[in-house]
Amino acid sequence: MAAPLYTTDSGQLWHAGKILVATVGLPARGKTHLSHALERYLRWLGVKTRVFSLGDYRRKVLGRPGDLPSDYFSVGEKSAETEALRLKILEGFDETVMQFFDEEGGQVVIYDANNGQQKGRYALRERFGKKETTTGAKISIMFLEPICNDPAIIEANVRAVKISSPDYFGWDQEKAVQDFYKRIEDHEKEYETIENPSFPYIKLINVGQRIVVNNIQGYLQSRICFFLMNVHNRGRTIYLVRAGEALVEHLYKADADLSSLGWDYAEELTNFASALRRNAAESAIERAAGGDITPGGHVPGHGPGEEGRILEVWTSPRKRAAHTCAFFAERGYKVVERSQLSELNPGVVDGMTAEEIKQRYPDEWEKKFQEPYSHRFPRAESYHDLSVRIEPVIFELERATNDILIVAQSSVLRCLLAYLQGLKPHEIPYIEVHEGELIECSPTAYGVKTTRHRFWDPEAKRSERDEIFFRQQRLGNTFYDDDEDDEDDDEDDDGSATRNAAAARKEDRDAITAAKEGHLEVGVDHAGVPIQQLINTFKSTKLNANACTQGAPR
């Protein structure tokens, strides 16, 4: 598995050719959802991909259904005027697809339409299969047919997606549902499933319960097939958040534990995430009771087939990330450590400042700014390497039916956000992931809705801690007054996370004491030095000494 294998200025994999993926199926079977999920994945691979929706094109050119001839959507014979209008729309739509291939250098088009009749699929192959792009490349055509006979899933799709489309703007909800079911019945009269063994196609039956693959050829078609084996369109939410503050920041080899502030952050994150989900569920129940929400809405644990959807927490084995999840584990949430979620390895520049890197590795520093996505320092990882490493996690995310909270470092979260938002690989190093921000991602039929929730102000918290410390220092006290009885208070607490937080506060105090007693070159004259700098220096010295003793690489 590799993602992406390589990057090019054109956004094309030179060995994969041009591909048109045409959707097939009755309305409300998840074609649009699959189309946009596939587009997101291929763009993350670095392949120039776009979804073209025939319905969206028709609305753009002709307006809403009220402006169309009465027999435009009807089955069977149509008037000559209507047939001419439909042909005009189809030809214009095909032209926009070819413009993407020819003028924009596109490599994969996802042709989102019903294509429910065999003669129409043959015509589509004739139109595109015989065409050559301006570069002389042939277009390979494959079909994607989602089949669903589960009434609950169909109703969820109708209510969550279809009746909210511009076709039903201003309609009464129940009348819109009835009208759309009538449209489905009309299509069923002429619908023909794919049976031609010469066609390359993938059939997804009942949201992946059964999959049929036929005549798939080539590298990129195989990647498309493998991805589609892992997706579904059930509602779920993915949360992304950074790990808490460590005792030693910016030192990969140290694998330092959380500081006392990091433990406070972990507890606040647990409280906030739990309250966020609880409030969303309660709000959804109230809106459903008032008729303001459809059963197919993406609400935690309240859509068809997703009652009682729970939250799983995924994290890396790195101490600061794993321990940020400790309070979730205490409250009974399932916490899973995944080694692929470990932060990007900085290699030889571990622990160096920007100035130190520029002085010691000037050539590498220049290369980093020329190719920030693919460059790696000696014995380090690049963002490309990290993307390859986390691809199994992406497939696990697509398969997951529960809500997922991922706690990791910003480098990992950038790669995951790029995938979820359909960003290009070269954009990954510049994605902002702020400390104290919970990013909520909700996959929908037309993409992923992203909301950022601020639950922690790191600068204010650090300033508050420093102010308390220096005030106590001026008074001649070593420790915070409100922490004096921590050990006694925690003796009756069975929670390991709570005990670890108390231990972290004690370690902080030990570090401060060591600094004040002259174990480090930090004295009374350094009263302006922030507490975290004292802690970092003390811990870094101790951890590096331990690493040397154990023969760890330097």
Coordinates of C-alpha atoms in Angstrom, one line a residue:
M1 CA 0.0 0.0 0.0
A2 CA 1.3 3.4 -0.9
A3 CA -0.3 6.8 -0.9
P4 CA 0.7 8.8 -2.8
L5 CA 3.4 6.8 -4.8
Y6 CA 4.7 10.0 -6.2
T7 CA 3.7 13.5 -7.0
T8 CA 3.7 15.3 -10.4
D9 CA 3.1 18.9 -11.4
S10 CA 0.2 17.7 -13.7
G11 CA -1.5 15.7 -10.9
Q12 CA -1.4 12.6 -13.0
L13 CA 0.1 9.2 -12.4
W14 CA 2.0 8.6 -15.6
H15 CA 1.3 4.8 -15.7
A16 CA -2.4 4.9 -14.9
G17 CA -4.1 6.4 -18.0
K18 CA -7.4 8.3 -18.1
I19 CA -10.4 6.8 -16.3
L20 CA -14.1 7.6 -16.3
V21 CA -16.0 6.0 -13.4
A22 CA -19.7 6.0 -14.3
T23 CA -22.2 5.4 -11.5
V24 CA -25.2 3.2 -12.2
G25 CA -28.3 2.7 -10.1
L26 CA -31.7 3.8 -8.9
P27 CA -32.1 7.1 -7.0
A28 CA -31.2 7.2 -3.3
R29 CA -28.8 4.3 -3.4
G30 CA -25.7 6.3 -2.3
K31 CA -24.2 7.1 -5.7
T32 CA -23.4 10.7 -4.9
H33 CA -21.9 9.7 -1.5
L34 CA -19.6 7.1 -3.0
S35 CA -18.7 9.5 -5.8
H36 CA -17.5 12.2 -3.4
A37 CA -15.8 9.7 -1.1
L38 CA -13.9 8.3 -4.1
E39 CA -13.0 11.8 -5.3
R40 CA -11.6 12.6 -1.8
Y41 CA -9.4 9.5 -1.7
L42 CA -8.0 9.9 -5.2
R43 CA -7.2 13.6 -4.7
W44 CA -5.4 12.6 -1.5
L45 CA -3.4 10.1 -3.6
G46 CA -2.4 13.0 -5.7
V47 CA -4.6 12.1 -8.7
K48 CA -6.4 15.0 -10.4
T49 CA -10.0 13.9 -10.0
R50 CA -13.4 15.6 -10.2
V51 CA -17.1 14.6 -9.7
F52 CA -19.4 15.7 -12.5
S53 CA -23.1 15.4 -11.6
L54 CA -25.6 15.3 -14.4
G55 CA -28.3 16.5 -12.1
D56 CA -26.3 19.5 -11.0
Y57 CA -25.5 20.4 -14.6
R58 CA -29.1 20.1 -15.6
R59 CA -30.2 22.4 -12.7
K60 CA -27.4 24.9 -13.6
V61 CA -28.6 25.1 -17.3
L62 CA -32.3 24.7 -17.0
G63 CA -33.2 25.7 -13.5
R64 CA -35.5 23.9 -11.1
P65 CA -38.0 21.1 -12.2
G66 CA -40.9 23.6 -12.2
D67 CA -39.2 25.2 -15.3
L68 CA -39.0 21.9 -17.2
P69 CA -41.4 20.1 -19.5
S70 CA -43.9 18.0 -17.6
D71 CA -42.6 14.7 -19.2
Y72 CA -38.9 15.5 -18.6
F73 CA -38.6 12.8 -15.8
S74 CA -41.4 10.5 -17.0
V75 CA -40.7 7.0 -18.2
G76 CA -41.4 5.9 -21.7
E77 CA -42.2 8.0 -24.8
K78 CA -41.4 11.7 -24.5
S79 CA -42.3 14.6 -26.8
A80 CA -39.8 15.5 -29.5
E81 CA -39.1 18.8 -27.7
T82 CA -38.3 17.0 -24.4
E83 CA -36.0 14.5 -26.2
A84 CA -34.1 17.3 -27.9
L85 CA -33.8 19.1 -24.6
R86 CA -32.4 16.0 -22.8
L87 CA -30.0 15.4 -25.6
K88 CA -28.8 19.0 -25.5
I89 CA -28.1 18.6 -21.7
L90 CA -26.3 15.3 -22.2
E91 CA -24.1 16.7 -25.0
G92 CA -23.2 19.8 -23.0
F93 CA -22.5 17.7 -19.9
D94 CA -20.1 15.4 -21.9
E95 CA -18.4 18.4 -23.3
T96 CA -17.6 19.7 -19.8
V97 CA -16.2 16.3 -18.9
M98 CA -13.9 16.3 -22.0
Q99 CA -12.7 19.9 -21.1
F100 CA -11.5 18.6 -17.7
F101 CA -9.6 15.8 -19.4
D102 CA -8.2 18.0 -22.2
E103 CA -7.8 21.5 -20.9
E104 CA -7.3 20.9 -17.2
G105 CA -5.2 17.8 -17.3
G106 CA -7.7 15.7 -15.4
Q107 CA -7.0 12.0 -14.9
V108 CA -10.1 10.6 -13.3
V109 CA -13.7 11.7 -13.9
I110 CA -16.6 10.4 -11.7
Y111 CA -19.7 10.6 -13.9
D112 CA -22.5 10.8 -11.4
A113 CA -25.8 9.9 -13.1
N114 CA -28.3 7.1 -13.0
N115 CA -27.2 5.3 -16.2
G116 CA -29.9 2.7 -15.4
Q117 CA -30.5 1.3 -18.9
Q118 CA -28.2 -1.0 -20.8
K119 CA -28.5 0.9 -24.0
G120 CA -27.5 4.1 -22.3
R121 CA -24.4 2.4 -20.9
Y122 CA -23.5 1.2 -24.3
A123 CA -23.9 4.7 -25.7
L124 CA -21.7 6.1 -22.9
R125 CA -19.0 3.6 -23.8
E126 CA -19.3 4.6 -27.5
R127 CA -19.1 8.3 -26.7
F128 CA -16.0 8.2 -24.5
G129 CA -14.4 4.9 -25.3
K130 CA -13.6 6.0 -28.9
K131 CA -12.4 9.5 -27.9
E132 CA -8.8 10.4 -27.5
T133 CA -7.7 13.3 -25.3
T134 CA -5.4 16.0 -26.6
T135 CA -2.4 14.1 -25.3
G136 CA -3.5 11.0 -27.3
A137 CA -4.5 9.0 -24.3
K138 CA -7.5 6.7 -24.4
I139 CA -10.2 6.9 -21.8
S140 CA -10.9 3.7 -19.8
I141 CA -14.5 3.3 -18.6
M142 CA -15.6 1.4 -15.5
F143 CA -19.0 1.3 -13.8
L144 CA -19.9 1.6 -10.1
E145 CA -23.3 0.2 -9.2
P146 CA -24.6 0.5 -5.6
I147 CA -27.6 -1.8 -5.1
C148 CA -29.8 -1.5 -2.0
N149 CA -33.0 -3.3 -1.0
D150 CA -33.0 -2.3 2.6
P151 CA -36.0 0.1 3.1
A152 CA -34.5 1.8 6.1
I153 CA -31.3 2.7 4.3
I154 CA -33.3 4.0 1.3
E155 CA -35.5 6.1 3.4
A156 CA -32.5 7.5 5.3
N157 CA -30.9 8.5 2.0
V158 CA -34.2 10.1 0.7
R159 CA -34.8 12.1 3.8
A160 CA -31.2 13.1 4.6
V161 CA -30.0 14.0 1.1
K162 CA -32.6 14.0 -1.7
I163 CA -35.4 16.1 -0.4
S164 CA -32.9 18.8 0.7
S165 CA -31.7 19.2 -2.9
P166 CA -32.6 22.3 -4.9
D167 CA -35.3 20.3 -6.8
Y168 CA -37.4 20.4 -3.6
F169 CA -36.7 23.9 -2.4
G170 CA -39.8 25.2 -0.6
W171 CA -41.7 21.9 -0.7
D172 CA -43.5 20.4 2.3
Q173 CA -41.2 17.6 3.6
E174 CA -43.7 14.8 3.4
K175 CA -44.9 15.8 -0.1
A176 CA -41.3 15.9 -1.2
V177 CA -40.7 12.4 0.1
Q178 CA -43.8 11.1 -1.7
D179 CA -42.7 12.8 -4.9
F180 CA -39.2 11.3 -4.8
Y181 CA -40.5 7.8 -4.1
K182 CA -42.7 8.3 -7.2
R183 CA -39.6 9.2 -9.1
I184 CA -37.9 6.0 -7.8
E185 CA -40.9 3.9 -8.9
D186 CA -40.7 5.4 -12.4
H187 CA -37.0 4.5 -12.7
E188 CA -37.6 1.0 -11.4
K189 CA -39.8 0.3 -14.5
E190 CA -36.8 0.7 -16.8
Y191 CA -33.9 -0.1 -14.6
E192 CA -31.5 -2.8 -15.7
T193 CA -28.6 -4.0 -13.6
I194 CA -25.2 -4.5 -15.2
E195 CA -24.7 -8.0 -16.5
N196 CA -22.3 -7.7 -19.5
P197 CA -19.2 -9.6 -18.5
S198 CA -17.0 -7.4 -20.8
F199 CA -17.8 -4.3 -18.8
P200 CA -15.4 -3.4 -16.0
Y201 CA -17.7 -2.9 -13.0
I202 CA -18.0 -3.0 -9.2
K203 CA -21.3 -3.7 -7.5
L204 CA -21.8 -2.8 -3.9
I205 CA -24.8 -4.5 -2.4
N206 CA -26.5 -3.2 0.7
V207 CA -23.7 -0.8 1.7
G208 CA -20.9 -3.3 1.3
Q209 CA -22.6 -6.5 2.7
R210 CA -21.7 -8.1 -0.6
I211 CA -19.3 -6.9 -3.4
V212 CA -19.1 -8.1 -7.0
V213 CA -16.0 -7.1 -9.0
N214 CA -15.7 -7.8 -12.7
N215 CA -13.0 -7.3 -15.3
I216 CA -11.1 -4.6 -13.3
Q217 CA -7.8 -3.9 -15.0
G218 CA -4.7 -1.7 -14.2
Y219 CA -3.2 -0.2 -11.1
L220 CA -5.5 2.8 -10.5
Q221 CA -8.7 0.8 -11.2
S222 CA -7.5 -1.8 -8.6
R223 CA -6.9 1.0 -6.1
I224 CA -10.4 2.4 -6.7
C225 CA -11.8 -1.1 -6.2
F226 CA -9.9 -1.7 -3.0
F227 CA -11.1 1.7 -1.6
L228 CA -14.7 1.0 -2.4
M229 CA -14.6 -2.3 -0.6
N230 CA -14.0 -0.3 2.6
V231 CA -16.6 2.5 2.4
H232 CA -20.2 2.9 3.6
N233 CA -22.7 5.7 3.8
R234 CA -23.9 5.3 7.4
G235 CA -23.7 8.5 9.5
R236 CA -20.8 8.9 11.9
T237 CA -18.6 11.6 13.2
I238 CA -14.8 11.8 13.3
Y239 CA -13.1 14.1 15.9
L240 CA -9.4 15.2 15.7
V241 CA -7.5 16.8 18.5
R242 CA -3.9 17.4 19.5
A243 CA -2.2 15.7 22.5
G244 CA -1.6 17.7 25.6
E245 CA 1.5 19.5 26.7
A246 CA 4.5 17.3 27.5
L247 CA 7.2 17.7 30.2
V248 CA 9.7 18.1 27.3
E249 CA 8.4 19.7 24.2
H250 CA 10.0 19.3 20.7
L251 CA 12.2 16.3 21.7
Y252 CA 11.1 13.2 19.8
K253 CA 13.6 10.7 21.4
A254 CA 12.5 11.7 25.0
D255 CA 8.9 10.4 24.5
A256 CA 8.1 12.6 27.5
D257 CA 4.9 12.2 29.6
L258 CA 2.3 14.9 30.1
S259 CA 3.1 17.9 32.2
S260 CA 0.6 18.9 35.0
L261 CA -0.9 21.3 32.5
G262 CA -1.1 18.5 30.0
W263 CA -3.1 16.4 32.4
D264 CA -5.5 19.3 33.0
Y265 CA -5.9 19.5 29.2
A266 CA -6.6 15.8 29.0
E267 CA -9.4 16.1 31.6
E268 CA -10.9 19.2 30.0
L269 CA -10.9 17.5 26.6
T270 CA -12.7 14.5 28.0
N271 CA -15.3 16.7 29.7
F272 CA -15.8 18.8 26.6
A273 CA -16.1 15.9 24.1
S274 CA -18.5 14.1 26.3
A275 CA -20.7 17.2 26.8
L276 CA -20.6 18.0 23.0
R277 CA -21.9 14.6 22.0
R278 CA -24.5 14.6 24.8
N279 CA -25.8 18.0 23.9
A280 CA -25.9 17.1 20.2
A281 CA -27.9 13.9 20.9
E282 CA -30.4 15.8 23.2
S283 CA -30.8 18.6 20.7
A284 CA -31.5 16.0 18.0
I285 CA -34.2 14.3 20.1
E286 CA -35.9 17.6 20.7
R287 CA -35.8 18.6 17.1
A288 CA -37.1 15.2 16.0
A289 CA -40.0 15.5 18.5
G290 CA -40.8 18.9 16.9
G291 CA -40.5 17.6 13.4
D292 CA -37.5 19.7 12.6
I293 CA -35.1 16.9 11.7
T294 CA -35.4 14.0 9.4
P295 CA -34.6 10.4 10.6
G296 CA -31.6 10.3 8.3
G297 CA -29.8 13.2 9.8
H298 CA -26.2 12.8 10.9
V299 CA -26.6 12.9 14.6
P300 CA -24.6 10.7 17.0
G301 CA -26.5 7.5 17.5
H302 CA -29.8 8.7 16.2
G303 CA -30.0 7.7 12.5
P304 CA -31.6 4.6 11.1
G305 CA -29.5 1.6 11.9
E306 CA -27.1 3.6 14.2
E307 CA -29.0 3.6 17.5
G308 CA -26.6 3.8 20.4
R309 CA -23.6 4.6 18.3
I310 CA -20.6 4.8 20.7
L311 CA -17.3 6.7 20.7
E312 CA -14.0 5.0 20.2
V313 CA -10.7 6.8 20.9
W314 CA -7.7 6.1 18.7
T315 CA -4.2 7.3 19.7
S316 CA -0.5 6.5 19.3
P317 CA 1.7 4.6 21.8
R318 CA 3.6 7.8 22.4
K319 CA 3.2 8.8 26.1
R320 CA 1.8 12.2 25.7
A321 CA -0.8 11.1 23.2
A322 CA -1.8 7.9 25.0
H323 CA -2.0 9.6 28.4
T324 CA -4.2 12.4 26.9
C325 CA -6.8 9.6 26.5
A326 CA -6.4 8.3 30.1
F327 CA -9.6 10.0 31.3
F328 CA -11.6 8.6 28.4
A329 CA -10.4 5.1 29.5
E330 CA -11.4 5.8 33.1
R331 CA -14.9 6.6 32.0
G332 CA -15.3 3.4 30.1
Y333 CA -14.6 4.5 26.5
K334 CA -12.7 2.1 24.3
V335 CA -9.2 3.4 23.7
V336 CA -7.1 1.8 20.9
E337 CA -3.4 2.5 20.4
R338 CA -2.2 2.5 16.8
S339 CA 1.5 2.8 16.0
Q340 CA 0.7 4.4 12.6
L341 CA -0.5 7.5 14.5
S342 CA 2.9 8.2 16.0
E343 CA 4.2 11.7 15.2
L344 CA 6.5 12.5 12.3
N345 CA 10.1 11.5 13.2
P346 CA 12.4 14.6 12.8
G347 CA 15.6 12.5 12.5
V348 CA 18.9 14.3 13.1
V349 CA 17.2 17.7 13.7
D350 CA 15.3 16.4 16.8
G351 CA 15.2 19.1 19.5
M352 CA 17.0 21.7 17.3
T353 CA 15.7 25.3 16.9
A354 CA 15.2 26.7 13.4
E355 CA 18.4 28.7 13.8
E356 CA 20.4 25.6 14.8
I357 CA 19.1 23.7 11.8
K358 CA 20.0 26.5 9.4
Q359 CA 23.5 26.6 10.8
R360 CA 24.2 22.9 10.8
Y361 CA 22.2 21.7 7.8
P362 CA 21.9 24.8 5.5
D363 CA 21.4 22.7 2.3
E364 CA 18.7 20.5 3.9
W365 CA 17.0 23.7 5.2
E366 CA 16.8 25.1 1.7
K367 CA 15.4 21.8 0.3
K368 CA 12.8 21.7 3.0
F369 CA 11.3 25.0 1.7
Q370 CA 11.5 23.8 -1.9
E371 CA 9.7 20.5 -1.3
P372 CA 8.0 20.7 2.2
Y373 CA 5.8 17.7 1.5
S374 CA 8.4 15.2 0.2
H375 CA 11.6 16.4 1.8
R376 CA 13.1 14.5 4.7
F377 CA 16.1 15.4 6.9
P378 CA 18.7 12.6 7.4
R379 CA 17.2 9.6 9.4
A380 CA 13.8 11.4 9.4
E381 CA 10.4 11.1 7.9
S382 CA 8.8 13.3 5.3
Y383 CA 5.0 14.1 5.1
H384 CA 5.0 11.7 2.2
D385 CA 6.4 8.9 4.4
L386 CA 3.8 9.8 7.0
S387 CA 0.9 9.6 4.5
V388 CA 2.1 6.2 3.4
R389 CA 2.2 5.1 7.1
I390 CA -1.3 6.2 8.0
E391 CA -3.1 4.8 5.0
P392 CA -4.2 1.7 6.9
V393 CA -5.8 4.1 9.5
I394 CA -7.7 5.8 6.7
F395 CA -9.2 2.5 5.5
E396 CA -10.1 1.7 9.1
L397 CA -11.8 5.1 9.4
E398 CA -13.9 4.4 6.3
R399 CA -14.9 1.0 7.7
A400 CA -15.8 2.3 11.1
T401 CA -19.5 2.6 12.0
N402 CA -18.9 4.2 15.5
D403 CA -17.8 7.7 16.1
I404 CA -14.0 8.1 16.3
L405 CA -11.9 10.5 18.3
I406 CA -8.2 10.6 17.2
V407 CA -5.6 12.1 19.6
A408 CA -2.3 12.6 17.9
Q409 CA 0.4 15.2 17.1
S410 CA -0.3 18.0 14.5
S411 CA 1.8 16.3 11.8
V412 CA -0.5 13.2 11.8
L413 CA -3.7 15.3 12.1
R414 CA -2.6 17.4 9.0
C415 CA -2.5 14.2 6.9
L416 CA -5.8 13.0 8.1
L417 CA -7.5 16.4 7.6
A418 CA -6.1 16.6 4.1
Y419 CA -7.7 13.3 3.3
L420 CA -11.1 14.2 4.9
Q421 CA -11.2 17.6 3.2
G422 CA -10.0 16.3 -0.2
L423 CA -6.9 18.5 -0.2
K424 CA -3.8 17.9 -2.4
P425 CA -0.6 16.4 -1.0
H426 CA 1.4 19.6 -1.3
E427 CA -1.1 21.4 0.9
I428 CA -0.6 19.1 3.9
P429 CA 2.4 20.9 5.6
Y430 CA 0.4 24.2 5.7
I431 CA -2.8 22.9 7.3
E432 CA -3.4 24.6 10.6
V433 CA -4.2 22.4 13.6
H434 CA -4.4 24.5 16.8
E435 CA -3.7 23.3 20.3
G436 CA -6.9 23.4 22.3
E437 CA -9.2 22.9 19.3
L438 CA -11.5 19.8 18.8
I439 CA -12.1 19.4 15.0
E440 CA -15.4 17.7 14.3
C441 CA -15.7 16.1 10.8
S442 CA -19.1 14.7 9.6
P443 CA -19.1 12.8 6.3
T444 CA -22.1 13.7 4.1
A445 CA -23.2 12.9 0.6
Y446 CA -21.5 15.9 -0.8
G447 CA -18.3 15.9 1.2
V448 CA -17.2 16.3 4.8
K449 CA -18.6 19.0 7.0
T450 CA -15.9 20.4 9.3
T451 CA -16.5 22.3 12.5
R452 CA -13.8 23.6 14.9
H453 CA -14.6 23.8 18.6
R454 CA -12.3 25.8 21.0
F455 CA -12.2 24.2 24.4
W456 CA -8.7 25.3 25.8
D457 CA -6.7 28.5 25.6
P458 CA -3.1 27.3 25.9
E459 CA -1.4 30.7 26.1
A460 CA -3.8 31.9 28.9
K461 CA -3.4 28.6 30.8
R462 CA 0.4 28.8 30.6
S463 CA 0.4 32.5 31.6
E464 CA -1.8 31.7 34.6
R465 CA 0.5 28.9 35.7
D466 CA 3.6 31.1 35.3
E467 CA 2.0 33.9 37.2
I468 CA 1.0 31.6 40.1
F469 CA 4.5 30.2 40.2
F470 CA 6.4 33.5 40.2
R471 CA 4.0 34.9 42.8
Q472 CA 4.7 32.0 45.1
Q473 CA 8.4 32.3 44.3
R474 CA 8.4 36.0 45.4
L475 CA 6.7 35.0 48.6
G476 CA 9.5 32.4 49.3
N477 CA 7.2 29.4 48.7
T478 CA 8.3 26.5 46.5
F479 CA 5.0 25.1 45.5
Y480 CA 1.5 26.2 44.7
D481 CA -0.7 26.5 47.8
D482 CA -3.6 24.7 46.2
D483 CA -1.5 21.7 45.3
E484 CA 0.0 21.1 48.8
D485 CA -2.5 18.3 49.7
D486 CA -2.7 16.6 46.3
E487 CA -1.2 13.4 47.4
D488 CA -3.5 13.1 50.4
D489 CA -6.5 14.1 48.3
D490 CA -5.8 11.4 45.7
E491 CA -5.2 8.5 48.0
D492 CA -8.9 7.6 47.9
D493 CA -9.3 8.0 44.2
D494 CA -9.2 4.8 42.2
G495 CA -8.6 6.6 38.8
S496 CA -5.2 6.0 37.4
A497 CA -5.5 9.2 35.2
T498 CA -6.1 11.2 38.4
R499 CA -3.1 9.6 40.2
N500 CA -0.9 10.2 37.1
A501 CA -2.0 13.9 37.0
A502 CA -1.1 14.3 40.6
A503 CA 2.3 12.6 40.0
A504 CA 2.9 15.0 37.1
R505 CA 2.3 18.0 39.3
K506 CA 4.7 16.6 41.8
E507 CA 7.3 16.1 39.0
D508 CA 6.8 19.7 38.0
R509 CA 7.4 20.9 41.6
D510 CA 10.6 18.7 41.8
A511 CA 11.9 20.3 38.6
I512 CA 11.2 23.8 39.9
T513 CA 12.9 22.9 43.2
A514 CA 15.9 21.5 41.4
A515 CA 16.2 24.7 39.4
K516 CA 16.0 26.8 42.5
E517 CA 18.6 24.7 44.4
G518 CA 21.1 25.2 41.6
H519 CA 21.0 21.8 39.9
L520 CA 20.6 23.8 36.7
E521 CA 21.9 27.2 35.8
V522 CA 18.7 28.9 36.7
G523 CA 18.8 31.1 39.7
V524 CA 17.1 34.0 41.3
D525 CA 18.3 36.3 38.5
H526 CA 16.2 34.3 36.1
A527 CA 12.9 35.1 37.7
G528 CA 11.4 35.9 34.3
V529 CA 12.0 32.4 33.0
P530 CA 8.7 30.7 32.4
I531 CA 8.0 27.6 34.6
Q532 CA 7.8 25.4 31.5
Q533 CA 11.3 26.3 30.5
L534 CA 12.6 25.3 33.9
I535 CA 10.7 22.0 33.7
N536 CA 11.8 21.3 30.1
T537 CA 15.5 22.0 30.8
F538 CA 15.5 19.8 33.9
K539 CA 13.5 16.9 32.3
S540 CA 15.6 17.1 29.0
T541 CA 18.8 16.8 31.0
K542 CA 17.5 13.8 32.9
L543 CA 16.0 12.1 29.9
N544 CA 19.0 12.6 27.7
A545 CA 21.2 11.2 30.5
N546 CA 19.0 8.1 30.7
A547 CA 19.0 7.7 26.9
C548 CA 22.8 7.8 26.8
T549 CA 23.0 5.2 29.7
Q550 CA 20.7 2.9 27.7
G551 CA 22.6 3.3 24.5
A552 CA 19.8 5.2 22.7
P553 CA 20.7 6.9 19.4
R554 CA 21.8 10.5 19.7

